mmCIF file of C-alpha atoms and ligand atoms in Angstrom:
data_model
loop_
_atom_site.group_PDB
_atom_site.id
_atom_site.type_symbol
_atom_site.label_atom_id
_atom_site.label_comp_id
_atom_site.label_asym_id
_atom_site.label_seq_id
_atom_site.Cartn_x
_atom_site.Cartn_y
_atom_site.Cartn_z
ATOM 1 C CA UNK A 1 21.880 -26.961 12.296
ATOM 2 C CA UNK A 2 24.240 -23.949 13.369
ATOM 3 C CA UNK A 3 25.897 -22.081 10.225
ATOM 4 C CA UNK A 4 29.601 -22.761 12.354
ATOM 5 C CA UNK A 5 28.830 -26.702 12.190
ATOM 6 C CA UNK A 6 27.521 -26.297 8.530
ATOM 7 C CA UNK A 7 30.769 -24.890 7.200
ATOM 8 C CA UNK A 8 32.920 -26.968 9.222
ATOM 9 C CA UNK A 9 31.291 -29.936 7.823
ATOM 10 C CA UNK A 10 31.635 -28.495 4.130
ATOM 11 C CA UNK A 11 35.230 -27.919 4.940
ATOM 12 C CA UNK A 12 35.963 -31.508 6.217
ATOM 13 C CA UNK A 13 33.734 -33.163 3.238
ATOM 14 C CA UNK A 14 35.467 -30.855 0.475
ATOM 15 C CA UNK A 15 39.401 -31.715 2.193
ATOM 16 C CA UNK A 16 38.794 -35.290 1.951
ATOM 17 C CA UNK A 17 37.026 -36.107 -1.525
ATOM 18 C CA UNK A 18 37.795 -34.253 -4.830
ATOM 19 C CA UNK A 19 34.479 -35.293 -6.311
ATOM 20 C CA UNK A 20 34.259 -33.890 -10.182
ATOM 21 C CA UNK A 21 31.775 -30.991 -10.326
ATOM 22 C CA UNK A 22 28.056 -32.303 -9.473
ATOM 23 C CA UNK A 23 28.942 -35.597 -9.143
ATOM 24 C CA UNK A 24 26.254 -36.014 -6.290
ATOM 25 C CA UNK A 25 23.809 -34.004 -7.693
ATOM 26 C CA UNK A 26 20.985 -35.545 -8.868
ATOM 27 C CA UNK A 27 18.015 -33.838 -11.198
ATOM 28 C CA UNK A 28 15.024 -32.692 -8.769
ATOM 29 C CA UNK A 29 12.227 -30.187 -8.628
ATOM 30 C CA UNK A 30 11.328 -28.758 -5.477
ATOM 31 C CA UNK A 31 7.827 -27.272 -4.932
ATOM 32 C CA UNK A 32 7.557 -24.215 -2.893
ATOM 33 C CA UNK A 33 4.109 -22.840 -0.920
ATOM 34 C CA UNK A 34 3.440 -19.369 -0.641
ATOM 35 C CA UNK A 35 0.846 -17.199 0.963
ATOM 36 C CA UNK A 36 1.783 -14.168 -0.776
ATOM 37 C CA UNK A 37 1.223 -13.118 -4.242
ATOM 38 C CA UNK A 38 3.861 -13.828 -7.196
ATOM 39 C CA UNK A 39 4.300 -9.893 -7.395
ATOM 40 C CA UNK A 40 5.641 -10.130 -3.754
ATOM 41 C CA UNK A 41 9.319 -9.593 -3.290
ATOM 42 C CA UNK A 42 9.420 -13.003 -2.152
ATOM 43 C CA UNK A 43 9.021 -13.742 -6.041
ATOM 44 C CA UNK A 44 12.680 -11.963 -6.307
ATOM 45 C CA UNK A 45 14.025 -14.532 -3.575
ATOM 46 C CA UNK A 46 12.614 -17.506 -5.062
ATOM 47 C CA UNK A 47 14.223 -16.119 -8.688
ATOM 48 C CA UNK A 48 17.702 -15.545 -6.975
ATOM 49 C CA UNK A 49 17.500 -18.884 -5.558
ATOM 50 C CA UNK A 50 16.470 -20.650 -8.799
ATOM 51 C CA UNK A 51 19.728 -18.751 -10.350
ATOM 52 C CA UNK A 52 21.838 -20.350 -7.637
ATOM 53 C CA UNK A 53 20.701 -23.555 -8.330
ATOM 54 C CA UNK A 54 21.163 -23.555 -12.203
ATOM 55 C CA UNK A 55 25.213 -22.892 -11.267
ATOM 56 C CA UNK A 56 25.367 -24.882 -8.431
ATOM 57 C CA UNK A 57 23.733 -27.677 -9.911
ATOM 58 C CA UNK A 58 24.484 -27.404 -13.832
ATOM 59 C CA UNK A 59 20.783 -26.745 -14.234
ATOM 60 C CA UNK A 60 19.652 -29.905 -12.634
ATOM 61 C CA UNK A 61 17.528 -28.516 -10.013
ATOM 62 C CA UNK A 62 13.909 -26.533 -10.202
ATOM 63 C CA UNK A 63 11.974 -24.716 -7.876
ATOM 64 C CA UNK A 64 8.492 -24.987 -8.707
ATOM 65 C CA UNK A 65 6.698 -22.125 -6.824
ATOM 66 C CA UNK A 66 3.097 -21.903 -5.959
ATOM 67 C CA UNK A 67 1.347 -18.544 -4.974
ATOM 68 C CA UNK A 68 -1.239 -17.172 -2.918
ATOM 69 C CA UNK A 69 -1.930 -19.960 -0.873
ATOM 70 C CA UNK A 70 -2.552 -22.356 -3.872
ATOM 71 C CA UNK A 71 -1.044 -25.274 -1.698
ATOM 72 C CA UNK A 72 -3.034 -24.604 1.529
ATOM 73 C CA UNK A 73 -2.478 -22.221 4.380
ATOM 74 C CA UNK A 74 0.931 -21.586 6.034
ATOM 75 C CA UNK A 75 0.292 -23.814 8.800
ATOM 76 C CA UNK A 76 -1.338 -26.432 5.834
ATOM 77 C CA UNK A 77 1.868 -26.377 3.743
ATOM 78 C CA UNK A 78 3.983 -26.910 6.785
ATOM 79 C CA UNK A 79 2.469 -29.942 7.874
ATOM 80 C CA UNK A 80 2.818 -31.103 4.602
ATOM 81 C CA UNK A 81 6.762 -30.487 4.928
ATOM 82 C CA UNK A 82 6.887 -32.503 8.285
ATOM 83 C CA UNK A 83 4.476 -35.626 6.502
ATOM 84 C CA UNK A 84 7.421 -35.440 3.690
ATOM 85 C CA UNK A 85 4.518 -34.645 1.038
ATOM 86 C CA UNK A 86 5.794 -31.185 0.069
ATOM 87 C CA UNK A 87 9.337 -30.206 0.104
ATOM 88 C CA UNK A 88 9.509 -26.058 1.133
ATOM 89 C CA UNK A 89 7.313 -23.484 2.196
ATOM 90 C CA UNK A 90 7.978 -19.623 3.098
ATOM 91 C CA UNK A 91 5.944 -18.902 6.018
ATOM 92 C CA UNK A 92 5.682 -15.722 8.454
ATOM 93 C CA UNK A 93 6.881 -17.425 12.162
ATOM 94 C CA UNK A 94 3.552 -16.265 13.427
ATOM 95 C CA UNK A 95 1.155 -19.293 12.348
ATOM 96 C CA UNK A 96 3.545 -22.070 13.681
ATOM 97 C CA UNK A 97 3.409 -20.993 17.201
ATOM 98 C CA UNK A 98 1.030 -23.914 18.237
ATOM 99 C CA UNK A 99 4.057 -26.213 16.661
ATOM 100 C CA UNK A 100 6.865 -24.255 18.177
ATOM 101 C CA UNK A 101 5.570 -21.559 21.119
ATOM 102 C CA UNK A 102 9.295 -19.806 21.186
ATOM 103 C CA UNK A 103 8.780 -18.497 17.802
ATOM 104 C CA UNK A 104 6.182 -16.378 19.571
ATOM 105 C CA UNK A 105 8.761 -14.249 20.303
ATOM 106 C CA UNK A 106 8.873 -12.532 17.247
ATOM 107 C CA UNK A 107 5.467 -11.180 17.223
ATOM 108 C CA UNK A 108 5.972 -9.233 20.703
ATOM 109 C CA UNK A 109 4.708 -6.053 19.400
ATOM 110 C CA UNK A 110 7.435 -3.083 19.085
ATOM 111 C CA UNK A 111 10.211 -5.938 19.131
ATOM 112 C CA UNK A 112 12.456 -4.767 16.537
ATOM 113 C CA UNK A 113 13.327 -1.089 15.736
ATOM 114 C CA UNK A 114 14.519 -1.791 12.380
ATOM 115 C CA UNK A 115 15.554 -3.970 9.369
ATOM 116 C CA UNK A 116 19.314 -3.751 10.411
ATOM 117 C CA UNK A 117 18.290 -4.773 13.914
ATOM 118 C CA UNK A 118 16.000 -7.578 12.612
ATOM 119 C CA UNK A 119 18.801 -8.809 10.514
ATOM 120 C CA UNK A 120 21.400 -8.836 13.028
ATOM 121 C CA UNK A 121 19.242 -10.850 15.250
ATOM 122 C CA UNK A 122 17.740 -13.397 12.806
ATOM 123 C CA UNK A 123 21.104 -14.177 11.136
ATOM 124 C CA UNK A 124 23.116 -14.211 14.223
ATOM 125 C CA UNK A 125 23.081 -16.944 17.399
ATOM 126 C CA UNK A 126 19.717 -16.007 18.285
ATOM 127 C CA UNK A 127 18.381 -16.670 14.778
ATOM 128 C CA UNK A 128 20.434 -19.787 14.596
ATOM 129 C CA UNK A 129 18.714 -21.279 17.972
ATOM 130 C CA UNK A 130 15.354 -20.653 16.761
ATOM 131 C CA UNK A 131 15.922 -22.641 13.597
ATOM 132 C CA UNK A 132 17.680 -25.315 15.623
ATOM 133 C CA UNK A 133 14.169 -25.801 17.309
ATOM 134 C CA UNK A 134 12.682 -26.514 14.024
ATOM 135 C CA UNK A 135 14.620 -29.826 13.491
ATOM 136 C CA UNK A 136 12.893 -31.892 15.959
ATOM 137 C CA UNK A 137 9.319 -30.775 14.363
ATOM 138 C CA UNK A 138 10.870 -32.659 10.917
ATOM 139 C CA UNK A 139 11.466 -28.848 9.644
ATOM 140 C CA UNK A 140 14.941 -27.045 8.354
ATOM 141 C CA UNK A 141 14.812 -23.283 8.318
ATOM 142 C CA UNK A 142 17.227 -22.738 5.231
ATOM 143 C CA UNK A 143 17.321 -18.829 5.992
ATOM 144 C CA UNK A 144 14.742 -16.248 7.363
ATOM 145 C CA UNK A 145 13.557 -13.682 4.508
ATOM 146 C CA UNK A 146 11.580 -10.540 5.444
ATOM 147 C CA UNK A 147 8.134 -10.236 5.595
ATOM 148 C CA UNK A 148 8.547 -7.001 7.298
ATOM 149 C CA UNK A 149 6.913 -3.946 9.599
ATOM 150 C CA UNK A 150 3.566 -4.388 9.830
ATOM 151 C CA UNK A 151 1.056 -1.348 9.328
ATOM 152 C CA UNK A 152 -2.959 -1.427 9.845
ATOM 153 C CA UNK A 153 -5.660 -0.497 7.060
ATOM 154 C CA UNK A 154 -9.384 -0.472 7.564
ATOM 155 C CA UNK A 155 -12.571 0.445 5.813
ATOM 156 C CA UNK A 156 -14.287 2.263 8.563
ATOM 157 C CA UNK A 157 -12.264 5.329 9.654
ATOM 158 C CA UNK A 158 -9.014 7.038 9.880
ATOM 159 C CA UNK A 159 -7.063 5.833 12.722
ATOM 160 C CA UNK A 160 -5.489 8.451 14.487
ATOM 161 C CA UNK A 161 -4.792 7.426 17.835
ATOM 162 C CA UNK A 162 -5.511 4.167 20.010
ATOM 163 C CA UNK A 163 -9.238 5.058 20.324
ATOM 164 C CA UNK A 164 -10.211 5.356 16.622
ATOM 165 C CA UNK A 165 -9.054 1.583 16.941
ATOM 166 C CA UNK A 166 -11.633 0.465 19.450
ATOM 167 C CA UNK A 167 -14.554 -1.902 18.439
ATOM 168 C CA UNK A 168 -12.840 -2.365 15.081
ATOM 169 C CA UNK A 169 -12.519 -6.358 13.757
ATOM 170 C CA UNK A 170 -9.181 -6.868 12.830
ATOM 171 C CA UNK A 171 -7.753 -9.743 11.296
ATOM 172 C CA UNK A 172 -4.605 -11.225 12.799
ATOM 173 C CA UNK A 173 -2.513 -14.066 12.221
ATOM 174 C CA UNK A 174 -3.754 -17.134 14.047
ATOM 175 C CA UNK A 175 -1.389 -16.172 16.696
ATOM 176 C CA UNK A 176 -2.529 -15.415 20.643
ATOM 177 C CA UNK A 177 -0.235 -12.769 21.300
ATOM 178 C CA UNK A 178 -1.200 -11.078 17.677
ATOM 179 C CA UNK A 179 -4.478 -11.718 19.515
ATOM 180 C CA UNK A 180 -3.880 -10.259 22.535
ATOM 181 C CA UNK A 181 -1.922 -7.430 21.279
ATOM 182 C CA UNK A 182 -4.849 -5.936 19.408
ATOM 183 C CA UNK A 183 -7.457 -6.920 22.272
ATOM 184 C CA UNK A 184 -5.586 -4.572 24.551
ATOM 185 C CA UNK A 185 -6.302 -1.897 21.865
ATOM 186 C CA UNK A 186 -10.121 -2.428 22.260
ATOM 187 C CA UNK A 187 -10.128 -4.366 18.930
ATOM 188 C CA UNK A 188 -12.343 -7.101 18.210
ATOM 189 C CA UNK A 189 -9.168 -9.399 16.882
ATOM 190 C CA UNK A 190 -10.377 -12.339 14.344
ATOM 191 C CA UNK A 191 -7.554 -14.725 13.868
ATOM 192 C CA UNK A 192 -7.822 -15.882 10.020
ATOM 193 C CA UNK A 193 -5.372 -17.412 7.686
ATOM 194 C CA UNK A 194 -3.822 -15.222 5.083
ATOM 195 C CA UNK A 195 -5.675 -16.663 1.942
ATOM 196 C CA UNK A 196 -9.027 -15.878 3.604
ATOM 197 C CA UNK A 197 -8.575 -12.305 4.537
ATOM 198 C CA UNK A 198 -9.394 -10.249 0.837
ATOM 199 C CA UNK A 199 -12.656 -11.860 0.676
ATOM 200 C CA UNK A 200 -13.321 -11.241 4.323
ATOM 201 C CA UNK A 201 -12.522 -7.580 3.695
ATOM 202 C CA UNK A 202 -14.730 -7.544 0.647
ATOM 203 C CA UNK A 203 -17.522 -8.866 1.926
ATOM 204 C CA UNK A 204 -17.449 -6.421 5.321
ATOM 205 C CA UNK A 205 -17.120 -9.784 7.720
ATOM 206 C CA UNK A 206 -13.800 -8.073 9.227
ATOM 207 C CA UNK A 207 -12.976 -4.327 9.275
ATOM 208 C CA UNK A 208 -9.252 -4.359 9.436
ATOM 209 C CA UNK A 209 -6.088 -6.209 8.704
ATOM 210 C CA UNK A 210 -2.533 -5.255 9.116
ATOM 211 C CA UNK A 211 0.664 -6.298 6.865
ATOM 212 C CA UNK A 212 3.685 -4.501 5.634
ATOM 213 C CA UNK A 213 3.188 -2.124 3.001
ATOM 214 C CA UNK A 214 4.387 -4.382 0.195
ATOM 215 C CA UNK A 215 2.183 -6.985 1.099
ATOM 216 C CA UNK A 216 -0.994 -4.344 1.458
ATOM 217 C CA UNK A 217 0.023 -3.675 -2.303
ATOM 218 C CA UNK A 218 0.752 -6.974 -4.292
ATOM 219 C CA UNK A 219 -2.705 -8.334 -2.110
ATOM 220 C CA UNK A 220 -4.644 -5.476 -3.462
ATOM 221 C CA UNK A 221 -5.979 -5.168 -0.227
ATOM 222 C CA UNK A 222 -5.934 -1.428 -1.044
ATOM 223 C CA UNK A 223 -9.319 -2.472 -3.320
ATOM 224 C CA UNK A 224 -11.273 -3.076 -0.194
ATOM 225 C CA UNK A 225 -9.803 -0.973 2.164
ATOM 226 C CA UNK A 226 -9.856 3.072 2.493
ATOM 227 C CA UNK A 227 -7.697 4.034 5.599
ATOM 228 C CA UNK A 228 -4.153 3.260 6.197
ATOM 229 C CA UNK A 229 -2.160 4.125 9.399
ATOM 230 C CA UNK A 230 1.741 3.561 10.011
ATOM 231 C CA UNK A 231 2.280 1.704 13.134
ATOM 232 C CA UNK A 232 5.069 -0.827 12.415
ATOM 233 C CA UNK A 233 3.658 -2.727 15.505
ATOM 234 C CA UNK A 234 5.386 -5.449 14.508
ATOM 235 C CA UNK A 235 8.331 -7.053 12.516
ATOM 236 C CA UNK A 236 7.356 -10.537 10.799
ATOM 237 C CA UNK A 237 10.296 -12.857 9.592
ATOM 238 C CA UNK A 238 9.618 -15.536 6.877
ATOM 239 C CA UNK A 239 11.595 -18.662 7.556
ATOM 240 C CA UNK A 240 12.153 -20.668 4.518
ATOM 241 C CA UNK A 241 11.415 -23.985 5.405
ATOM 242 C CA UNK A 242 12.315 -27.397 3.980
ATOM 243 C CA UNK A 243 10.942 -30.698 4.710
ATOM 244 C CA UNK A 244 12.725 -33.116 7.047
ATOM 245 C CA UNK A 245 11.855 -36.093 5.997
ATOM 246 C CA UNK A 246 13.043 -35.096 2.261
ATOM 247 C CA UNK A 247 16.161 -33.679 3.796
ATOM 248 C CA UNK A 248 17.154 -36.874 5.070
ATOM 249 C CA UNK A 249 17.176 -38.358 1.381
ATOM 250 C CA UNK A 250 19.793 -35.821 0.630
ATOM 251 C CA UNK A 251 23.563 -35.458 0.494
ATOM 252 C CA UNK A 252 25.802 -33.469 2.577
ATOM 253 C CA UNK A 253 26.567 -31.482 -0.813
ATOM 254 C CA UNK A 254 23.088 -30.877 -1.638
ATOM 255 C CA UNK A 255 22.124 -29.657 1.929
ATOM 256 C CA UNK A 256 25.115 -26.923 1.494
ATOM 257 C CA UNK A 257 23.773 -25.831 -1.639
ATOM 258 C CA UNK A 258 20.284 -25.654 -0.267
ATOM 259 C CA UNK A 259 21.538 -23.353 2.770
ATOM 260 C CA UNK A 260 23.791 -21.022 0.280
ATOM 261 C CA UNK A 261 21.263 -20.510 -2.185
ATOM 262 C CA UNK A 262 18.433 -19.789 0.381
ATOM 263 C CA UNK A 263 20.997 -17.245 1.793
ATOM 264 C CA UNK A 264 21.636 -15.929 -1.823
ATOM 265 C CA UNK A 265 18.033 -15.410 -2.085
ATOM 266 C CA UNK A 266 17.445 -13.739 1.361
ATOM 267 C CA UNK A 267 19.842 -11.035 0.444
ATOM 268 C CA UNK A 268 18.072 -10.250 -2.893
ATOM 269 C CA UNK A 269 14.448 -10.856 -1.231
ATOM 270 C CA UNK A 270 15.266 -8.703 1.608
ATOM 271 C CA UNK A 271 17.061 -5.602 -0.992
ATOM 272 C CA UNK A 272 13.976 -5.728 -3.188
ATOM 273 C CA UNK A 273 11.630 -5.551 -0.169
ATOM 274 C CA UNK A 274 13.216 -2.792 1.405
ATOM 275 C CA UNK A 275 13.171 -1.118 -2.204
ATOM 276 C CA UNK A 276 9.602 -1.393 -3.068
ATOM 277 C CA UNK A 277 8.454 -0.522 0.687
ATOM 278 C CA UNK A 278 8.624 2.738 -0.103
ATOM 279 C CA UNK A 279 7.064 2.411 -3.752
ATOM 280 C CA UNK A 280 4.444 0.426 -2.307
ATOM 281 C CA UNK A 281 3.497 3.179 0.309
ATOM 282 C CA UNK A 282 3.709 5.640 -2.470
ATOM 283 C CA UNK A 283 1.124 3.755 -4.471
ATOM 284 C CA UNK A 284 -0.976 3.115 -1.838
ATOM 285 C CA UNK A 285 -1.380 6.946 -0.976
ATOM 286 C CA UNK A 286 -2.082 7.944 -4.703
ATOM 287 C CA UNK A 287 -3.123 5.022 -7.396
ATOM 288 C CA UNK A 288 -4.425 2.946 -4.463
ATOM 289 C CA UNK A 289 -6.666 5.736 -3.014
ATOM 290 C CA UNK A 290 -6.092 5.234 0.366
ATOM 291 C CA UNK A 291 -6.309 7.784 3.037
ATOM 292 C CA UNK A 292 -2.846 7.601 5.279
ATOM 293 C CA UNK A 293 -2.225 8.572 8.572
ATOM 294 C CA UNK A 294 1.245 8.735 10.430
ATOM 295 C CA UNK A 295 0.576 8.716 14.030
ATOM 296 C CA UNK A 296 1.902 11.400 16.101
ATOM 297 C CA UNK A 297 4.587 10.157 19.150
ATOM 298 C CA UNK A 298 1.605 10.813 21.559
ATOM 299 C CA UNK A 299 -0.682 8.291 19.908
ATOM 300 C CA UNK A 300 2.259 6.047 19.381
ATOM 301 C CA UNK A 301 3.308 6.164 22.736
ATOM 302 C CA UNK A 302 -0.303 5.325 23.948
ATOM 303 C CA UNK A 303 -0.565 2.673 21.944
ATOM 304 C CA UNK A 304 2.837 1.184 22.962
ATOM 305 C CA UNK A 305 1.911 1.627 26.555
ATOM 306 C CA UNK A 306 -1.480 -0.115 25.790
ATOM 307 C CA UNK A 307 0.255 -3.578 24.570
ATOM 308 C CA UNK A 308 2.995 -3.500 26.645
ATOM 309 C CA UNK A 309 1.584 -6.135 28.935
ATOM 310 C CA UNK A 310 1.453 -8.763 26.384
ATOM 311 C CA UNK A 311 5.155 -9.065 27.197
ATOM 312 C CA UNK A 312 4.621 -10.430 30.755
ATOM 313 C CA UNK A 313 1.744 -12.162 29.625
ATOM 314 C CA UNK A 314 2.990 -14.290 27.048
ATOM 315 C CA UNK A 315 6.512 -14.790 28.364
ATOM 316 C CA UNK A 316 5.700 -18.157 30.245
ATOM 317 C CA UNK A 317 4.140 -19.574 26.982
ATOM 318 C CA UNK A 318 7.086 -18.252 24.530
ATOM 319 C CA UNK A 319 9.628 -19.516 27.462
ATOM 320 C CA UNK A 320 11.161 -16.982 29.664
ATOM 321 C CA UNK A 321 14.254 -17.903 28.690
ATOM 322 C CA UNK A 322 13.736 -17.328 25.017
ATOM 323 C CA UNK A 323 12.558 -13.829 25.821
ATOM 324 C CA UNK A 324 15.322 -13.028 27.950
ATOM 325 C CA UNK A 325 17.708 -14.231 25.444
ATOM 326 C CA UNK A 326 16.101 -11.557 22.555
ATOM 327 C CA UNK A 327 16.020 -8.904 24.856
ATOM 328 C CA UNK A 328 20.025 -9.634 25.833
ATOM 329 C CA UNK A 329 20.643 -9.825 22.297
ATOM 330 C CA UNK A 330 18.727 -6.706 21.125
ATOM 331 C CA UNK A 331 20.616 -4.960 24.021
ATOM 332 C CA UNK A 332 24.154 -6.184 22.994
ATOM 333 C CA UNK A 333 23.532 -5.121 19.401
ATOM 334 C CA UNK A 334 22.022 -1.942 20.398
ATOM 335 C CA UNK A 335 24.918 -0.979 22.589
ATOM 336 C CA UNK A 336 27.870 -2.097 19.994
HETATM 337 O O1 KDG B 401 3.338 -16.826 2.662
HETATM 338 C C1 KDG B 401 3.241 -16.033 3.838
HETATM 339 C C2 KDG B 401 1.657 -15.489 3.816
HETATM 340 O O2 KDG B 401 0.962 -16.520 3.923
HETATM 341 C C3 KDG B 401 1.687 -14.792 5.445
HETATM 342 O O3 KDG B 401 2.121 -15.293 6.570
HETATM 343 C C4 KDG B 401 1.464 -13.462 5.357
HETATM 344 O O4 KDG B 401 1.892 -11.623 6.578
HETATM 345 C C5 KDG B 401 1.244 -12.043 6.705
HETATM 346 C C6 KDG B 401 0.129 -12.634 7.333
HETATM 347 O O5 KDG B 401 -0.752 -11.811 7.448
HETATM 348 O O6 KDG B 401 -0.660 -13.630 7.438
#
């Protein structure tokens, strides 16, 4: 639902009836599935959302969070929402491209240049249009939270340029665009659910993975990876998804509380994610024992050129109009 429509709907509702506070609010418990660990900044967002529920429902609503893929991986949990057997999941957009190919636009390499740019696109018209695409799937996107800029870890060698990635068995999210991106770099890209990554690294089934610093730290990948390279090759958003079938059983007032509290959670989660990113990198380079490499401009340009064909190759799947809308929105924002 577009934010503008939502505000007018709420205003109309408020103008017509003067219900006593919490009149429409029933006691409820919403379970929310997460692939990340409870130490991840998503937990700070969940806590802020719960505080908002406490205020807005007089303590009648409880958010019951599950961590580290306890309720299944991102796609499995999302399917549970669609069948109405689970209320919420906080998931990367990438594993959902099989449900909505347009979400693949967020996986295009080096798309966003900064957190600020990502926020502007996700919280603006483009993000709202992508959220609308979830509704026919039986999903309501309450807000975009931050997974973040992704960086490469591996157990084989320092990565100083594209050649060093060649031949590495790199785990990627289950998504053809990520697969192609790393295959274009000569890697042996291996799609895998997030919950399987630690064990696959520990047993040597794969050599490498890529995630934001806070995820590398909170999932303790530093225990099974020796080398860390700053690539910032993609920015992944989280969607805070709610079950469409369960959504239909709630009142308009309850809908508004869910949107408002997910946005309060968003602001806290993004802030903590950014505050912790630098701390996480410092930890990984010191106590985490990882050898850190920052790519030089030449090496980074070489990688950007190697992965550039991914845009054209996947435009048809994502939707040429979607890619065009994204690029136009980015250009408009950059020219502000
Ligand atoms: O809860 C989100 C995680 O399951 C996952 O999406 C995190 O970036 C991630 C990955 O690499 O799968």
